[in-house]
Amino acid sequence: MKKFFALLLTLCMLLTLAACSGSNQAKTDNTPAVSQTEKPTEAAATAPAQTGIVAPDGYPDDTVTMIVSYAAGAGSDLLARALAQYIDFGDETMVCTNITGGSGTIGMMECYHADPDGLTMCLALPESYAVQILNGSLQDDLFDNLIMVASPVYDVDTISVRAESPYQTLDDLLAYAKDHPGEVTVAGVGSGLNKWMVIDLMQKTGVELKYVPYSDANETRAAVLGGQADVLFSQACESKPYYDSKEMTVLAVAADERVSFLSDVPTFKEKGFEFVAGIHRGFAVTPGTPDEIVDYLEAKIKEVYDNPEFIDYMNNTLGFNTVWTGHDAYEALSLELVDTFKPLLEVAANY
Amino acid sequence: MSGINTFLLGCSKIIADPMILVLILLGVFMGVVFGSIPGLTGALGISLILPFTYKITAEYGLSVLIAIYVGSIAGGLISAILLNIPGTPSSLVTCFDGAPMAKKSPGKALVLGTFSSLIGGLVGGFAMILLSGPLATFALQFGYWEYFAMGIMGLCIVVSLVGKDMLKGYMSACIGLLIGMVGTDSVSTVTRFTYGFWQLNGGFSTLPVLMGLFALTEIMVCMRTINQRTERLTLDRVPMFPKKEWLKGTGKTMVTSSLIGTCVGILPGVGQTTASLLAYTQAKQTSKHPEKFGTGCEEGVVASEAANNAVCGGALIPMMAIGIPGDVITSILLGALVLHGLQPGALLFNSKPDVVGVIFAAYIVANIVMYLMMLGLMKGFVQMLRIPLNLLYPIILCACMVGAIVTNNRVFDAGVLIAFGLIGYFLVNNDYPIPPLVLGFVLSGTIEKNFRTAMIATNGSFLPLFQRPIALILLAVGILMAFLPTLRNLKNKKKKASA
């Protein structure tokens, strides 16, 4: 396999060389003969990095595997597949495999235990991992080891109700919940991150809601559409389809500023609540991966992020709120999460 | 625009563009192949093809994916009937009666199974075309109490699966319930029974467990007699249509099983295996001759195959109408829709009637193509029986291994497959029936999760259950099903006593 690619590469270089020399000869032969001999080394150095991003030696020398911890076709999966489609590794490609289960930790652990050669990546949800670190299902030093490469998406939390719901604004909902503590039911996925965020929301708005855990996003949406639960607590990508079809009203979004594809939905901040929450969906590599590979991957992902086609697909088709978080910021943010969430651990346990 | 018009619009598009038909043919073929090989499933086939559909139009992409879906669920019956090894987990119920029937006449079993698949598929399909809207609304009526009640109803039917030794049957069901509890509990996020294997955090995957219990066990049981001279199955001709006398008395089973399949399909997360188990027991309980079930009875094959194929049509309903998929495969289809910028839901029916029409038409056409193709190819499939078992079994074993590994792309699941093969062999050797175990395994998650969600939502009170008519009806049916055999026995005894 390697021999074949080596052969292919030399062939490519030969061809470019031939093309160069050909055009040179066709034009007025103004290049001195000396530089002609230097051409091959120059071509070899610049060919794989046309955009100015220099690839580390021999990377990637094989297909890059992106482990997606969620089922094929799910939102996160589409994000990973979009990256795989847009990313440019020259001769190599990125392939997604789905390893599901364990609230998304099983796939991540596969990546965690892989060879640190940068050929195995995984989709990372640091907020969700932070909760699992605190409640003991993931090891404490996860974020010290796992290398968080970059995050192109800050998928912010939203709260929505169905179109026929009596509360059509955040104020209505909060006013009702204030008078009737514990009566309004909130559907969310699992008892991890979403539950904690709902608890955080309750603390910050001073009302008491009833959080009901469901096992996946489909069930929560069915429960809200069917009237079994009053409010849907979900990331923006989950509520966007129903916002577009007007089957649900999105009451508020937990972002710093309004989200482009939910432009008429106010933020909690506008309503006077310091509630900003969501998931920095991004990518991670195996602990021990060399720094130059990590930097290279970050640059490559940034290149995809700067592609307007990708941004349009993220925002308008998938409903992902695009916000760039680079390697250093992403690492820092992940480490910080554990401390920020710590106070919620006890509250959640007693809820 | 009404469903029929949309469907006709789709048909006209397919006629106008023969490429769609070609894709459906290829898709069904691929589906049948994936379905018939134990271990490889339609979900795998669809995930493999999904990336290729990025580049083609939504109509093409969805047609080929739906064709694979239809082909794979039907294809499972081939190995279930001929080898007593389910090709896909959803066709395991077909083994109960299909395999014994094939001992006498493989042609009859295959034609009957395929014909029931067609009918089931069409019933599910027309339910989708005519009643998408109302049925999706019906699905939304199902909350935690309803799912809980349905799970309990499912458990009640275990009575008719336990076999001769009741105690061993119930023990087997309990083992199934326990196996279903392994993994992270979704309510408290505590991991249970994982014994330090982080690979078990998500619980056991269905495919390796079921394939281990059925395929591996069957292979091991057969290996004991592999060197003995056994009578070969006589290969009879495979007619294109089932003979009238074969279908006699199966009409009612055909219809009720198709309806059960459609209804189960509409409900997210219940699935084909449960549907065919429910239909099979329903057929057995209401049959005039329940003792014939398990010995190669026509109704048994009909019930299982009609139900599991009807699920496909049913599962497409909530996916299209409200964007909530009914099973694993439809959730991948949903992803395919989103990829093409199509947002499922009520909007889709108005804004893109042509795409919806093509989905409708492709589903119906795929069912018809599946029937013709399966029976056309039957001559070839039946030849499979001529392959000596000592060559065939290693191949199947490999296919199961591959299937287990690719369910989650890790080798751990191959170990799970082998472990459950050994457990299955031990159970079968000691006369513990496997079907109750499967039922317990499939249902324990549904029952537990929904019960606990309900308890949280109602602050620990049972009373709201009594405000849910659907849940109460389901529970009543379950109790009725559980006691029907006993009542019937009593009646028979009285009759005998008086006679």
Tab-separated table of C-alpha atoms in Angstrom, chain B residues 75-295:
chain	number	residue	atom	x	y	z
B	75	GLY	CA	-34.275	-11.545	2.637
B	76	GLY	CA	-33.871	-12.714	6.218
B	77	LEU	CA	-36.480	-15.395	5.696
B	78	ILE	CA	-34.321	-17.342	3.244
B	79	SER	CA	-31.744	-18.522	5.740
B	80	ALA	CA	-34.340	-18.648	8.512
B	81	ILE	CA	-36.335	-21.167	6.513
B	82	LEU	CA	-33.595	-23.135	4.803
B	83	LEU	CA	-31.000	-23.242	7.560
B	84	ASN	CA	-32.971	-22.480	10.726
B	85	ILE	CA	-30.612	-19.492	11.190
B	86	PRO	CA	-32.226	-16.051	10.987
B	87	GLY	CA	-30.639	-13.923	8.268
B	88	THR	CA	-31.512	-10.763	10.183
B	89	PRO	CA	-32.600	-10.575	13.828
B	90	SER	CA	-36.102	-9.616	12.704
B	91	SER	CA	-36.663	-12.939	10.949
B	92	LEU	CA	-35.878	-15.134	13.923
B	93	VAL	CA	-39.547	-15.833	14.554
B	94	THR	CA	-39.778	-17.192	11.014
B	95	CYS	CA	-37.418	-19.995	12.116
B	96	PHE	CA	-40.004	-21.376	14.559
B	97	ASP	CA	-42.290	-22.673	11.845
B	98	GLY	CA	-40.414	-21.970	8.641
B	99	ALA	CA	-37.586	-24.381	9.372
B	100	PRO	CA	-39.797	-27.354	10.322
B	101	MET	CA	-41.944	-26.682	7.257
B	102	ALA	CA	-38.865	-26.655	5.045
B	103	LYS	CA	-38.019	-30.170	6.242
B	104	LYS	CA	-41.101	-31.320	4.389
B	105	SER	CA	-41.222	-28.838	1.562
B	106	PRO	CA	-38.728	-25.977	1.305
B	107	GLY	CA	-40.477	-24.558	-1.760
B	108	LYS	CA	-43.747	-24.159	0.071
B	109	ALA	CA	-42.135	-22.459	3.050
B	110	LEU	CA	-40.239	-20.015	0.879
B	111	VAL	CA	-43.175	-19.059	-1.311
B	112	LEU	CA	-45.484	-18.697	1.649
B	113	GLY	CA	-42.942	-16.575	3.530
B	114	THR	CA	-42.240	-14.339	0.561
B	115	PHE	CA	-45.921	-13.925	-0.231
B	116	SER	CA	-46.647	-12.916	3.374
B	117	SER	CA	-43.762	-10.478	3.191
B	118	LEU	CA	-45.325	-8.901	0.136
B	119	ILE	CA	-48.754	-8.613	1.750
B	120	GLY	CA	-47.300	-7.248	4.981
B	121	GLY	CA	-45.200	-4.775	3.056
B	122	LEU	CA	-48.135	-3.592	0.982
B	123	VAL	CA	-50.429	-3.194	3.986
B	124	GLY	CA	-47.770	-1.145	5.740
B	125	GLY	CA	-47.180	0.825	2.556
B	126	PHE	CA	-50.797	1.725	1.937
B	127	ALA	CA	-51.225	2.653	5.569
B	128	MET	CA	-48.354	5.061	4.999
B	129	ILE	CA	-49.812	6.483	1.794
B	130	LEU	CA	-53.386	6.880	2.985
B	131	LEU	CA	-53.045	7.629	6.670
B	132	SER	CA	-49.625	9.180	7.283
B	133	GLY	CA	-51.038	12.219	9.068
B	134	PRO	CA	-53.570	10.599	11.397
B	135	LEU	CA	-51.293	7.643	12.179
B	136	ALA	CA	-48.408	9.901	13.101
B	137	THR	CA	-50.739	11.765	15.450
B	138	PHE	CA	-51.712	8.401	16.913
B	139	ALA	CA	-48.051	7.601	17.518
B	140	LEU	CA	-47.729	10.857	19.464
B	141	GLN	CA	-50.450	9.654	21.818
B	142	PHE	CA	-47.968	7.089	23.076
B	143	GLY	CA	-46.218	8.328	26.168
B	144	TYR	CA	-44.248	6.503	28.834
B	145	TRP	CA	-47.336	4.810	30.278
B	146	GLU	CA	-48.336	3.416	26.892
B	147	TYR	CA	-44.854	2.096	26.149
B	148	PHE	CA	-44.693	0.605	29.601
B	149	ALA	CA	-48.078	-1.077	29.086
B	150	MET	CA	-46.997	-2.388	25.718
B	151	GLY	CA	-43.833	-3.829	27.197
B	152	ILE	CA	-45.842	-5.574	29.893
B	153	MET	CA	-48.259	-6.879	27.271
B	154	GLY	CA	-45.272	-8.244	25.389
B	155	LEU	CA	-44.011	-9.951	28.519
B	156	CYS	CA	-47.417	-11.512	29.124
B	157	ILE	CA	-47.271	-13.319	25.814
B	158	VAL	CA	-44.211	-15.139	27.073
B	159	VAL	CA	-46.721	-17.720	28.340
B	160	SER	CA	-47.211	-19.027	24.853
B	161	LEU	CA	-43.487	-19.171	24.139
B	162	VAL	CA	-42.346	-21.061	27.222
B	163	GLY	CA	-42.809	-24.512	25.712
B	164	LYS	CA	-43.408	-27.729	27.609
B	165	ASP	CA	-41.441	-27.013	30.743
B	166	MET	CA	-43.042	-23.844	32.061
B	167	LEU	CA	-40.444	-23.257	34.780
B	168	LYS	CA	-37.525	-23.399	32.376
B	169	GLY	CA	-39.385	-21.094	30.026
B	170	TYR	CA	-39.852	-18.456	32.713
B	171	MET	CA	-36.251	-18.830	33.857
B	172	SER	CA	-35.155	-18.199	30.314
B	173	ALA	CA	-37.301	-15.052	30.178
B	174	CYS	CA	-35.722	-13.823	33.423
B	175	ILE	CA	-32.228	-14.371	32.022
B	176	GLY	CA	-33.296	-12.257	29.053
B	177	LEU	CA	-34.535	-9.466	31.332
B	178	LEU	CA	-31.231	-9.487	33.208
B	179	ILE	CA	-29.167	-9.368	30.018
B	180	GLY	CA	-31.216	-6.355	28.968
B	181	MET	CA	-30.236	-4.523	32.161
B	182	VAL	CA	-26.503	-4.480	31.444
B	183	GLY	CA	-25.071	-1.051	30.696
B	184	THR	CA	-25.533	2.542	31.762
B	185	ASP	CA	-28.889	3.218	33.329
B	186	SER	CA	-30.306	6.167	31.455
B	187	VAL	CA	-32.114	7.658	34.438
B	188	SER	CA	-29.427	7.638	37.121
B	189	THR	CA	-26.392	7.301	34.767
B	190	VAL	CA	-25.028	4.505	36.933
B	191	THR	CA	-23.363	1.630	35.058
B	192	ARG	CA	-24.769	-1.776	35.882
B	193	PHE	CA	-23.355	-5.308	35.520
B	194	THR	CA	-20.449	-4.164	33.368
B	195	TYR	CA	-17.764	-5.733	35.599
B	196	GLY	CA	-15.202	-3.162	34.562
B	197	PHE	CA	-15.662	-3.600	30.824
B	198	TRP	CA	-16.174	-0.070	29.550
B	199	GLN	CA	-17.239	-1.616	26.268
B	200	LEU	CA	-20.403	-2.699	28.053
B	201	ASN	CA	-21.354	0.835	29.116
B	202	GLY	CA	-23.891	0.910	26.316
B	203	GLY	CA	-25.282	-2.533	27.115
B	204	PHE	CA	-25.225	-5.495	24.769
B	205	SER	CA	-25.919	-4.750	21.128
B	206	THR	CA	-28.904	-6.662	19.820
B	207	LEU	CA	-27.267	-8.207	16.796
B	208	PRO	CA	-24.369	-10.097	18.407
B	209	VAL	CA	-26.640	-11.354	21.188
B	210	LEU	CA	-29.355	-12.645	18.878
B	211	MET	CA	-26.941	-14.024	16.302
B	212	GLY	CA	-24.989	-15.792	19.029
B	213	LEU	CA	-28.131	-17.297	20.510
B	214	PHE	CA	-29.590	-18.417	17.218
B	215	ALA	CA	-26.903	-18.807	14.574
B	216	LEU	CA	-23.980	-19.978	16.676
B	217	THR	CA	-26.143	-22.236	18.811
B	218	GLU	CA	-27.764	-23.812	15.779
B	219	ILE	CA	-24.361	-24.398	14.185
B	220	MET	CA	-23.012	-26.017	17.334
B	221	VAL	CA	-26.072	-28.211	17.735
B	222	CYS	CA	-25.829	-29.328	14.119
B	223	MET	CA	-22.126	-30.010	14.398
B	224	ARG	CA	-22.832	-32.900	16.725
B	225	THR	CA	-24.487	-34.789	13.920
B	226	ILE	CA	-22.500	-33.424	11.015
B	227	ASN	CA	-20.804	-36.705	10.234
B	228	GLN	CA	-23.947	-38.751	10.423
B	229	ARG	CA	-25.728	-39.517	7.244
B	230	THR	CA	-28.854	-37.446	7.254
B	231	GLU	CA	-31.624	-37.409	4.761
B	232	ARG	CA	-31.316	-34.518	2.404
B	233	LEU	CA	-34.227	-32.180	2.007
B	234	THR	CA	-36.032	-32.993	-1.181
B	235	LEU	CA	-36.042	-29.911	-3.331
B	236	ASP	CA	-39.438	-29.331	-4.815
B	237	ARG	CA	-40.360	-26.813	-7.452
B	238	VAL	CA	-40.820	-23.225	-6.365
B	239	PRO	CA	-44.004	-21.852	-7.928
B	240	MET	CA	-44.447	-18.116	-8.491
B	241	PHE	CA	-47.643	-17.990	-6.467
B	242	PRO	CA	-48.583	-19.901	-3.357
B	243	LYS	CA	-51.101	-22.665	-4.002
B	244	LYS	CA	-54.609	-22.044	-2.773
B	245	GLU	CA	-54.604	-24.870	-0.257
B	246	TRP	CA	-51.452	-23.434	1.365
B	247	LEU	CA	-53.152	-20.133	1.983
B	248	LYS	CA	-56.355	-21.719	3.267
B	249	GLY	CA	-57.141	-20.471	6.745
B	250	THR	CA	-54.256	-17.999	6.856
B	251	GLY	CA	-56.201	-14.956	5.640
B	252	LYS	CA	-57.085	-13.743	9.096
B	253	THR	CA	-53.529	-14.191	10.372
B	254	MET	CA	-52.200	-12.370	7.318
B	255	VAL	CA	-54.384	-9.321	7.944
B	256	THR	CA	-54.025	-9.113	11.713
B	257	SER	CA	-50.269	-9.683	11.581
B	258	SER	CA	-49.847	-6.986	8.942
B	259	LEU	CA	-51.846	-4.587	11.085
B	260	ILE	CA	-49.860	-5.470	14.209
B	261	GLY	CA	-46.673	-4.920	12.245
B	262	THR	CA	-47.822	-1.540	10.950
B	263	CYS	CA	-48.884	-0.348	14.399
B	264	VAL	CA	-45.648	-1.489	16.033
B	265	GLY	CA	-43.701	0.157	13.222
B	266	ILE	CA	-45.330	3.506	13.898
B	267	LEU	CA	-44.122	3.478	17.486
B	268	PRO	CA	-40.540	4.648	17.711
B	269	GLY	CA	-38.017	2.224	19.111
B	270	VAL	CA	-40.032	-0.988	19.280
B	271	GLY	CA	-38.858	-2.763	16.139
B	272	GLN	CA	-39.337	-5.779	13.912
B	273	THR	CA	-38.385	-8.502	16.387
B	274	THR	CA	-41.056	-7.441	18.864
B	275	ALA	CA	-43.594	-7.054	16.057
B	276	SER	CA	-43.093	-10.548	14.714
B	277	LEU	CA	-43.072	-12.058	18.219
B	278	LEU	CA	-46.347	-10.257	19.010
B	279	ALA	CA	-47.954	-11.302	15.730
B	280	TYR	CA	-46.788	-14.892	16.134
B	281	THR	CA	-48.187	-15.263	19.643
B	282	GLN	CA	-51.364	-13.481	18.683
B	283	ALA	CA	-51.810	-15.951	15.809
B	284	LYS	CA	-51.066	-18.865	18.103
B	285	GLN	CA	-53.371	-17.719	20.873
B	286	THR	CA	-56.332	-17.132	18.590
B	287	SER	CA	-55.705	-20.169	16.409
B	288	LYS	CA	-58.036	-23.154	16.445
B	289	HIS	CA	-55.036	-25.462	16.639
B	290	PRO	CA	-52.333	-23.771	18.715
B	291	GLU	CA	-50.574	-27.102	19.255
B	292	LYS	CA	-49.510	-27.130	15.589
B	293	PHE	CA	-47.396	-24.002	16.025
B	294	GLY	CA	-43.707	-24.763	16.032
B	295	THR	CA	-44.091	-27.850	13.893
